[in-house]
Structure formats: structure tokens, C-alpha cells
């Protein structure tokens, strides 16, 4: 019997039902437990996995690599500058070639259309490792982290503060709405998510019973938050925007005062990483020199506080990517979810 996941690509969250996303979250927890207990789970023995990157990555690349190896597969990194894609060969032709050699393909890049095109022509599952629009593999790890901390998802409130229209914000909003998590996007009006995405989230929220709030009012937005989530103020590909964003987003920085103002005792801090919480990076130093700020989206104190769960999230990237690859390529017995 073919499972509901077998041979499917993982391109954006809205392609999956609530039950399917929940299955992937719970399967990630199961694989995490197997890994900790040293139980082998080589569901992709003998398979070849291509890892295509147009943008830089630490977690996603490392997670796909180690997850592939744990599953018995062979990962191969294909950086944008190492292969012909874009310069000498179209995405369609690249997809047709890779699909004849590899059993699954991860793609991280700029346009969502690129990953969709790849999936259309590859004939094998394609997994979206981040585009300008969505970051779906991150969501399985993030909502797993929430579930690990609170034992449930439905009825929790996640407040995302900062750049409200980037890939991570879009994905958190839509995924939370599907799963029944209340999502607050707290950002300046000029960085509110696209209305189309808000409308989509509201449609899902109506079905799941979650509440969606998009506001520039920090006090209102963080009230009742079980999790405060932030991401970089300047995403990959928009590095010319530091000046504008530093000035605009300062009031949306997560700091100890914000964590203490949620009205909840156990608020956790989430961040997909990498984070600008000090001046130990080139951009961190540049922002200090030019604008006099030593921290951006999260203060160092908050980042190192008892609330912080960002490194659990980072670890969970591996378990969740493993679940996504195994479910879509592993011929597993998953009759229905
Ligand atoms: N969170 C995340 O996607 O990290 P990388 O950019 O390091 O892959
Ligand atoms: N919004 C960030 C996420 C990085 C994981 C970016 O696109 O750069």
C-alpha cells in the first residue's frame, strides 16, 4: 500500500493537511528518540540525495547531510557556483538530469517558482530548504520544539516580532493557523505580511479555531505569548537594507522586558538562527560601527536566558528533515493519517 506521503515533494506547508503536518511532527519526535537510543533507522539505504544551494546555510545543509547518512543514504552537496544551473543550464533541464541520478533533491534558493519548477520536472521528491517565500522544513522543527515544551500545540500562542513579511514569518503564520496555534505577527505596518498570506492564514484559522493577529502594537502583540519568536531583520538577498531595518525594527527587538511582559510565566524564546545577538559577526560589527547598535533582533541576555530554546530548534531541524525525507521516500507503512 502506498503511503499518503510517498513520492510527494515538500514545497510549502499549505500543500499538506493538519493531520499530515502533525504526523511529520510526531514522526520527528519518534526519530529523535530512536537516534538518542542508538536504534538504527536506515529507511533510505542505498538512495542518493542531491543538496542544491543557491544561498548559504549551516543548519539546513548540516541537517540534510546528517539525516541522509543516518537514513543510510548518500548526500551530495551541489553549490550554485559548482554546477551549471542558471548560468548554462535551465532549472527544467537540471531537474531532468538530477532526477535520473538522484532519488531526492533538496533545494534552497531565491524564488519559490524555482523549487516548484524543479519538483515539476525532476520526477523524484523535492524538499524546499528555504526560498524567499517559505521555509517549510523549519516549521516541522519549530512546532516540534513548541510541542516538546508544552506537550500540545492547539491553543498555544506564538508571537513573532520583527520582519513580518519574510519567509519564516509567512511559514509560521500559515502553519500555526493550520495546526490550531494562535499566531501574532508583531511588526511595523510597512513590514506586515502580504494580505494574500494573511487571508490564507485566516481561512485556515477559521477551521482550526486559532486566532490570527497582525499588529504594530508590541504590547498588544506579545500579550499571552507562550513563545516569542524572531528572525534576522535583513534576510539573505536584501543585505542593502540594514540601515532602514535597524531604525525601523528596534522597538520589535526581543529583550528581557519583552519576555517578562507576555503575562505568562513560562514563555519560551525561539529563533530559527543565525541570530545577531552580539558583535561576533561581520554584519554585527558593521552595524555597531555604522549605527551604534551591538544587538539586533534579540539581546544577548535574552538569547542566553532560561527562556531560550533556539539550539533545541536547531537540533530538531535534523530530526524533522529526517522525518520529511523518510516519509516521502522511504516506502514506509503509513496507510492514512
Ligand atoms: N535556520 C536555518 O535555515 O539555518 P541555515 O540558514 O543555517 O540553514
Ligand atoms: N529569513 C532568514 C531565514 C534564515 C534561516 C533568511 O531568509 O535569511
CSV table of C-alpha atoms and ligand atoms in Angstrom, one decimal:
chain,number,residue,atom,x,y,z
A,1,UNK,CA,0.0,0.0,0.0
A,2,UNK,CA,1.4,3.4,-1.0
A,3,UNK,CA,1.5,5.9,1.9
A,4,UNK,CA,-0.1,9.4,1.6
A,5,UNK,CA,3.5,10.8,1.6
A,6,UNK,CA,5.3,8.5,-0.7
A,7,UNK,CA,6.9,10.3,-3.7
A,8,UNK,CA,5.5,13.7,-2.7
A,9,UNK,CA,7.6,16.9,-2.6
A,10,UNK,CA,7.7,19.2,0.4
A,11,UNK,CA,7.5,22.7,-1.1
A,12,UNK,CA,5.2,24.7,1.1
A,13,UNK,CA,3.1,24.0,4.2
A,14,UNK,CA,-0.3,24.6,2.5
A,15,UNK,CA,0.2,21.5,0.3
A,16,UNK,CA,-0.3,19.4,3.5
A,17,UNK,CA,-3.2,18.9,5.8
A,18,UNK,CA,-3.2,19.5,9.5
A,19,UNK,CA,-3.1,15.7,10.1
A,20,UNK,CA,-0.2,15.3,7.7
A,21,UNK,CA,1.8,18.1,9.3
A,22,UNK,CA,1.1,16.7,12.8
A,23,UNK,CA,2.2,13.2,11.6
A,24,UNK,CA,5.5,14.7,10.4
A,25,UNK,CA,6.0,16.5,13.8
A,26,UNK,CA,5.3,13.3,15.8
A,27,UNK,CA,7.4,11.2,13.4
A,28,UNK,CA,10.3,13.6,14.0
A,29,UNK,CA,9.9,13.1,17.8
A,30,UNK,CA,10.0,9.3,17.2
A,31,UNK,CA,13.1,9.5,15.1
A,32,UNK,CA,14.7,11.8,17.7
A,33,UNK,CA,14.0,9.1,20.3
A,34,UNK,CA,15.4,6.4,18.1
A,35,UNK,CA,18.6,8.4,17.5
A,36,UNK,CA,19.1,9.0,21.2
A,37,UNK,CA,18.6,5.3,21.9
A,38,UNK,CA,21.0,4.3,19.2
A,39,UNK,CA,18.3,2.4,17.3
A,40,UNK,CA,19.2,2.2,13.5
A,41,UNK,CA,16.6,3.7,11.1
A,42,UNK,CA,18.2,3.2,7.7
A,43,UNK,CA,14.9,3.7,5.7
A,44,UNK,CA,16.8,5.2,2.7
A,45,UNK,CA,19.5,2.6,2.4
A,46,UNK,CA,21.3,2.9,-1.0
A,47,UNK,CA,19.5,6.2,-2.0
A,48,UNK,CA,21.3,9.2,-3.4
A,49,UNK,CA,20.3,12.7,-2.3
A,50,UNK,CA,21.2,16.0,-4.0
A,51,UNK,CA,21.6,19.1,-1.9
A,52,UNK,CA,21.3,22.2,-4.1
A,53,UNK,CA,22.1,25.5,-2.5
A,54,UNK,CA,21.8,29.0,-4.2
A,55,UNK,CA,22.1,30.6,-0.7
A,56,UNK,CA,24.4,29.9,2.3
A,57,UNK,CA,23.3,27.5,5.1
A,58,UNK,CA,24.7,26.0,8.2
A,59,UNK,CA,21.7,24.2,9.8
A,60,UNK,CA,19.7,23.1,6.7
A,61,UNK,CA,22.8,21.8,4.9
A,62,UNK,CA,24.1,20.0,8.0
A,63,UNK,CA,20.6,18.6,8.9
A,64,UNK,CA,20.1,17.2,5.4
A,65,UNK,CA,23.6,15.8,5.4
A,66,UNK,CA,23.5,14.0,8.7
A,67,UNK,CA,19.9,13.0,8.3
A,68,UNK,CA,20.7,11.4,5.0
A,69,UNK,CA,23.6,9.5,6.4
A,70,UNK,CA,21.6,8.3,9.4
A,71,UNK,CA,18.9,7.1,7.0
A,72,UNK,CA,21.5,5.1,5.0
A,73,UNK,CA,21.5,7.5,2.0
A,74,UNK,CA,24.4,9.3,0.3
A,75,UNK,CA,24.1,13.1,0.3
A,76,UNK,CA,25.9,15.2,-2.3
A,77,UNK,CA,26.3,19.0,-1.9
A,78,UNK,CA,25.8,20.9,-5.2
A,79,UNK,CA,26.6,24.6,-4.6
A,80,UNK,CA,25.3,27.1,-7.1
A,81,UNK,CA,28.8,28.0,-8.2
A,82,UNK,CA,29.8,24.4,-8.6
A,83,UNK,CA,27.2,23.4,-11.1
A,84,UNK,CA,25.7,24.7,-14.4
A,85,UNK,CA,22.3,25.7,-13.0
A,86,UNK,CA,21.2,29.2,-14.0
A,87,UNK,CA,24.3,30.2,-16.0
A,88,UNK,CA,24.5,27.4,-18.6
A,89,UNK,CA,21.5,25.2,-17.9
A,90,UNK,CA,17.9,25.9,-17.1
A,91,UNK,CA,16.2,24.6,-13.9
A,92,UNK,CA,14.0,22.4,-16.1
A,93,UNK,CA,17.0,20.6,-17.7
A,94,UNK,CA,18.9,20.4,-14.4
A,95,UNK,CA,15.8,18.8,-12.8
A,96,UNK,CA,15.6,16.2,-15.6
A,97,UNK,CA,19.3,15.3,-15.2
A,98,UNK,CA,19.3,15.2,-11.4
A,99,UNK,CA,16.1,13.2,-11.3
A,100,UNK,CA,17.8,10.4,-13.3
A,101,UNK,CA,20.7,10.1,-10.9
A,102,UNK,CA,19.3,11.1,-7.5
A,103,UNK,CA,16.4,9.7,-5.6
A,104,UNK,CA,15.5,13.0,-3.8
A,105,UNK,CA,16.6,16.7,-4.1
A,106,UNK,CA,16.8,19.4,-1.6
A,107,UNK,CA,16.7,23.0,-2.9
A,108,UNK,CA,17.5,26.3,-1.2
A,109,UNK,CA,17.2,29.4,-3.3
A,110,UNK,CA,15.6,32.7,-4.0
A,111,UNK,CA,12.4,32.1,-6.0
A,112,UNK,CA,9.6,29.8,-4.9
A,113,UNK,CA,9.0,29.2,-8.6
A,114,UNK,CA,12.4,27.6,-8.9
A,115,UNK,CA,11.7,24.9,-6.4
A,116,UNK,CA,8.2,24.3,-7.8
A,117,UNK,CA,9.8,24.0,-11.3
A,118,UNK,CA,12.4,21.6,-10.1
A,119,UNK,CA,9.7,19.4,-8.5
A,120,UNK,CA,7.6,19.5,-11.7
A,121,UNK,CA,10.4,18.1,-13.8
A,122,UNK,CA,12.6,16.0,-11.5
A,123,UNK,CA,10.3,13.0,-11.2
A,124,UNK,CA,11.6,12.5,-7.6
A,125,UNK,CA,10.6,14.2,-4.3
A,126,UNK,CA,12.0,17.8,-4.0
A,127,UNK,CA,12.3,19.3,-0.5
A,128,UNK,CA,12.3,23.1,-0.1
A,129,UNK,CA,15.2,24.1,2.2
A,130,UNK,CA,14.1,27.8,2.1
A,131,UNK,CA,13.0,30.3,-0.6
A,132,UNK,CA,12.2,34.0,-0.3
A,133,UNK,CA,8.6,33.0,0.4
A,134,UNK,CA,8.5,29.9,2.6
A,135,UNK,CA,10.7,27.9,5.0
A,136,UNK,CA,8.7,24.7,5.4
A,137,UNK,CA,11.2,22.3,6.8
A,138,UNK,CA,11.9,24.8,9.6
A,139,UNK,CA,8.3,24.6,10.6
A,140,UNK,CA,8.3,21.0,11.4
A,141,UNK,CA,11.3,21.6,13.8
A,142,UNK,CA,9.7,24.7,15.3
A,143,UNK,CA,6.3,23.3,16.0
A,144,UNK,CA,8.0,20.1,17.3
A,145,UNK,CA,10.0,22.3,19.7
A,146,UNK,CA,6.8,24.0,20.9
A,147,UNK,CA,5.1,20.6,21.4
A,148,UNK,CA,8.1,19.3,23.4
A,149,UNK,CA,7.9,22.3,25.7
A,150,UNK,CA,4.1,22.4,26.2
A,151,UNK,CA,3.0,18.9,25.5
A,152,UNK,CA,0.5,20.2,22.9
A,153,UNK,CA,0.0,22.7,20.1
A,154,UNK,CA,-3.7,23.6,19.9
A,155,UNK,CA,-4.5,26.8,21.8
A,156,UNK,CA,-0.9,27.9,22.3
A,157,UNK,CA,0.0,31.5,21.3
A,158,UNK,CA,3.2,32.2,19.3
A,159,UNK,CA,4.1,35.9,18.8
A,160,UNK,CA,6.6,36.6,16.0
A,161,UNK,CA,8.2,40.0,16.3
A,162,UNK,CA,10.4,41.8,13.7
A,163,UNK,CA,10.3,41.5,9.9
A,164,UNK,CA,6.7,40.3,9.4
A,165,UNK,CA,6.9,39.6,5.7
A,166,UNK,CA,9.9,37.3,5.4
A,167,UNK,CA,9.9,33.5,4.7
A,168,UNK,CA,9.9,32.5,8.3
A,169,UNK,CA,7.1,34.8,9.3
A,170,UNK,CA,5.0,33.6,6.3
A,171,UNK,CA,5.6,30.0,7.2
A,172,UNK,CA,4.9,30.4,10.9
A,173,UNK,CA,1.7,32.3,10.2
A,174,UNK,CA,0.2,29.7,7.8
A,175,UNK,CA,1.5,26.6,9.6
A,176,UNK,CA,0.2,27.9,13.0
A,177,UNK,CA,-3.2,28.6,11.5
A,178,UNK,CA,-3.4,25.1,10.0
A,179,UNK,CA,-2.3,23.5,13.3
A,180,UNK,CA,-4.6,25.5,15.6
A,181,UNK,CA,-1.8,27.7,17.2
A,182,UNK,CA,-2.7,31.4,17.7
A,183,UNK,CA,-0.1,33.4,15.7
A,184,UNK,CA,0.6,37.1,16.3
A,185,UNK,CA,2.7,38.9,13.7
A,186,UNK,CA,4.1,42.0,15.5
A,187,UNK,CA,5.9,44.3,13.1
A,188,UNK,CA,5.7,47.8,11.7
A,189,UNK,CA,2.9,48.2,9.2
A,190,UNK,CA,5.4,48.6,6.3
A,191,UNK,CA,6.6,45.0,7.0
A,192,UNK,CA,3.2,43.3,7.6
A,193,UNK,CA,2.8,40.1,5.6
A,194,UNK,CA,1.1,40.2,2.2
A,195,UNK,CA,-2.6,40.4,2.5
A,196,UNK,CA,-2.9,37.2,0.5
A,197,UNK,CA,-1.0,35.3,3.1
A,198,UNK,CA,-3.0,36.8,6.0
A,199,UNK,CA,-6.2,35.9,4.2
A,200,UNK,CA,-5.0,32.3,3.7
A,201,UNK,CA,-4.0,32.1,7.3
A,202,UNK,CA,-7.4,33.4,8.4
A,203,UNK,CA,-9.2,30.8,6.3
A,204,UNK,CA,-7.2,28.1,8.0
A,205,UNK,CA,-7.7,29.6,11.4
A,206,UNK,CA,-11.4,29.6,11.0
A,207,UNK,CA,-11.2,25.8,10.5
A,208,UNK,CA,-8.7,25.1,13.2
A,209,UNK,CA,-10.1,27.5,15.8
A,210,UNK,CA,-6.9,29.5,16.1
A,211,UNK,CA,-6.7,33.3,16.3
A,212,UNK,CA,-4.6,35.4,13.9
A,213,UNK,CA,-3.4,38.9,14.9
A,214,UNK,CA,-1.3,41.2,12.8
A,215,UNK,CA,-0.3,44.3,14.7
A,216,UNK,CA,2.3,47.0,15.0
A,217,UNK,CA,1.5,47.3,18.7
A,218,UNK,CA,4.2,45.4,20.6
A,219,UNK,CA,2.4,45.4,24.0
A,220,UNK,CA,-0.8,44.0,22.5
A,221,UNK,CA,1.1,41.6,20.2
A,222,UNK,CA,3.2,39.9,22.8
A,223,UNK,CA,0.4,39.6,25.4
A,224,UNK,CA,-0.4,36.0,26.3
A,225,UNK,CA,2.5,34.6,24.2
A,226,UNK,CA,3.7,31.1,25.1
A,227,UNK,CA,6.5,31.6,22.6
A,228,UNK,CA,8.2,34.8,21.4
A,229,UNK,CA,9.9,34.2,18.0
A,230,UNK,CA,12.1,36.4,16.0
A,231,UNK,CA,14.4,36.2,12.9
A,232,UNK,CA,17.0,38.4,11.4
A,233,UNK,CA,15.9,41.9,10.3
A,234,UNK,CA,17.6,41.5,7.0
A,235,UNK,CA,17.2,38.2,5.1
A,236,UNK,CA,19.6,36.7,2.6
A,237,UNK,CA,19.4,38.7,-0.6
A,238,UNK,CA,18.4,42.0,0.9
A,239,UNK,CA,21.7,43.0,2.6
A,240,UNK,CA,21.4,46.6,1.4
A,241,UNK,CA,18.5,47.1,3.9
A,242,UNK,CA,20.4,47.2,7.2
A,243,UNK,CA,20.1,51.0,7.8
A,244,UNK,CA,16.3,51.0,7.1
A,245,UNK,CA,15.6,47.9,9.2
A,246,UNK,CA,17.8,48.8,12.2
A,247,UNK,CA,15.9,52.0,12.7
A,248,UNK,CA,12.5,50.6,11.9
A,249,UNK,CA,12.7,47.3,13.9
A,250,UNK,CA,14.5,48.4,17.1
A,251,UNK,CA,11.2,48.5,19.1
A,252,UNK,CA,10.5,45.0,18.0
A,253,UNK,CA,13.7,43.5,19.4
A,254,UNK,CA,13.2,40.6,21.9
A,255,UNK,CA,14.7,41.6,25.2
A,256,UNK,CA,14.2,40.6,28.8
A,257,UNK,CA,11.5,43.2,29.3
A,258,UNK,CA,9.5,41.8,26.4
A,259,UNK,CA,9.9,38.3,27.7
A,260,UNK,CA,8.6,39.4,31.1
A,261,UNK,CA,5.7,41.3,29.5
A,262,UNK,CA,3.9,38.4,28.0
A,263,UNK,CA,1.9,37.7,31.1
A,264,UNK,CA,2.9,34.1,31.0
A,265,UNK,CA,5.5,32.5,33.4
A,266,UNK,CA,6.9,30.0,31.0
A,267,UNK,CA,7.3,32.0,27.8
A,268,UNK,CA,10.0,30.4,25.6
A,269,UNK,CA,12.2,32.2,23.1
A,270,UNK,CA,12.5,30.8,19.6
A,271,UNK,CA,14.8,31.8,16.7
A,272,UNK,CA,15.5,29.9,13.5
A,273,UNK,CA,19.1,31.1,13.6
A,274,UNK,CA,21.6,32.5,12.6
A,275,UNK,CA,21.0,35.4,15.1
A,276,UNK,CA,22.5,38.8,15.6
A,277,UNK,CA,22.7,39.0,19.4
A,278,UNK,CA,26.2,40.4,19.7
A,279,UNK,CA,29.1,41.8,17.6
A,280,UNK,CA,30.9,38.5,17.0
A,281,UNK,CA,29.9,38.5,13.2
A,282,UNK,CA,30.9,40.7,10.3
A,283,UNK,CA,27.4,42.2,10.0
A,284,UNK,CA,27.2,42.6,13.8
A,285,UNK,CA,30.4,44.6,13.7
A,286,UNK,CA,29.3,46.6,10.7
A,287,UNK,CA,26.0,47.5,12.4
A,288,UNK,CA,27.9,48.6,15.6
A,289,UNK,CA,30.3,50.8,13.6
A,290,UNK,CA,27.6,52.4,11.4
A,291,UNK,CA,24.6,52.6,13.7
A,292,UNK,CA,26.0,52.1,17.3
A,293,UNK,CA,23.8,49.0,17.9
A,294,UNK,CA,25.5,46.0,19.5
A,295,UNK,CA,22.5,43.7,19.2
A,296,UNK,CA,19.7,43.5,16.6
A,297,UNK,CA,16.6,41.3,16.7
A,298,UNK,CA,17.4,39.7,20.1
A,299,UNK,CA,19.5,40.9,23.0
A,300,UNK,CA,22.4,38.8,24.2
A,301,UNK,CA,20.9,38.5,27.6
A,302,UNK,CA,17.6,37.1,26.2
A,303,UNK,CA,19.5,34.8,23.9
A,304,UNK,CA,21.3,33.3,26.8
A,305,UNK,CA,18.4,33.3,29.2
A,306,UNK,CA,16.4,30.4,30.7
A,307,UNK,CA,13.7,31.2,28.1
A,308,UNK,CA,15.9,30.3,25.2
A,309,UNK,CA,15.2,27.2,23.1
A,310,UNK,CA,16.9,28.1,19.8
A,311,UNK,CA,19.5,25.4,20.0
A,312,UNK,CA,16.8,22.7,20.6
A,313,UNK,CA,15.2,24.1,17.5
A,314,UNK,CA,18.4,23.8,15.6
A,315,UNK,CA,18.9,20.2,16.7
A,316,UNK,CA,15.3,19.5,15.7
A,317,UNK,CA,16.0,20.5,12.2
A,318,UNK,CA,17.9,17.3,11.8
A,319,UNK,CA,15.2,15.0,13.2
A,320,UNK,CA,12.4,16.8,11.3
A,321,UNK,CA,14.2,16.8,8.0
A,322,UNK,CA,14.9,13.1,8.5
A,323,UNK,CA,11.1,12.6,9.1
A,324,UNK,CA,10.3,14.5,5.9
A,325,UNK,CA,12.8,12.5,3.8
A,326,UNK,CA,11.8,9.2,5.2
A,327,UNK,CA,8.1,9.7,4.9
A,328,UNK,CA,8.3,10.9,1.3
A,329,UNK,CA,11.0,8.5,0.0
A,330,UNK,CA,11.2,5.6,2.5
A,331,UNK,CA,8.3,3.2,1.4
A,332,UNK,CA,7.1,3.3,5.0
A,333,UNK,CA,3.8,1.8,6.1
A,334,UNK,CA,1.7,4.9,6.7
A,335,UNK,CA,-1.7,3.9,5.4
A,336,UNK,CA,-3.5,7.1,6.5
A,337,UNK,CA,-3.1,9.9,8.9
B,1,LIG,N1,17.5,28.1,10.2
B,1,LIG,C1,18.2,27.9,9.0
B,1,LIG,O1,17.6,27.6,8.0
B,1,LIG,O2,19.6,28.0,9.2
B,1,LIG,P1,20.6,27.9,8.0
B,1,LIG,O3,20.4,29.2,7.1
B,1,LIG,O4,21.9,27.9,8.7
B,1,LIG,O5,20.4,26.7,7.2
B,2,LIG,N1,14.7,35.0,7.0
B,2,LIG,C1,16.0,34.4,7.0
B,2,LIG,C2,16.0,33.0,7.5
B,2,LIG,C3,17.3,32.3,7.6
B,2,LIG,C4,17.1,30.9,8.1
B,2,LIG,C5,16.7,34.5,5.6
B,2,LIG,O1,16.0,34.2,4.6
B,2,LIG,O2,17.8,34.9,5.5
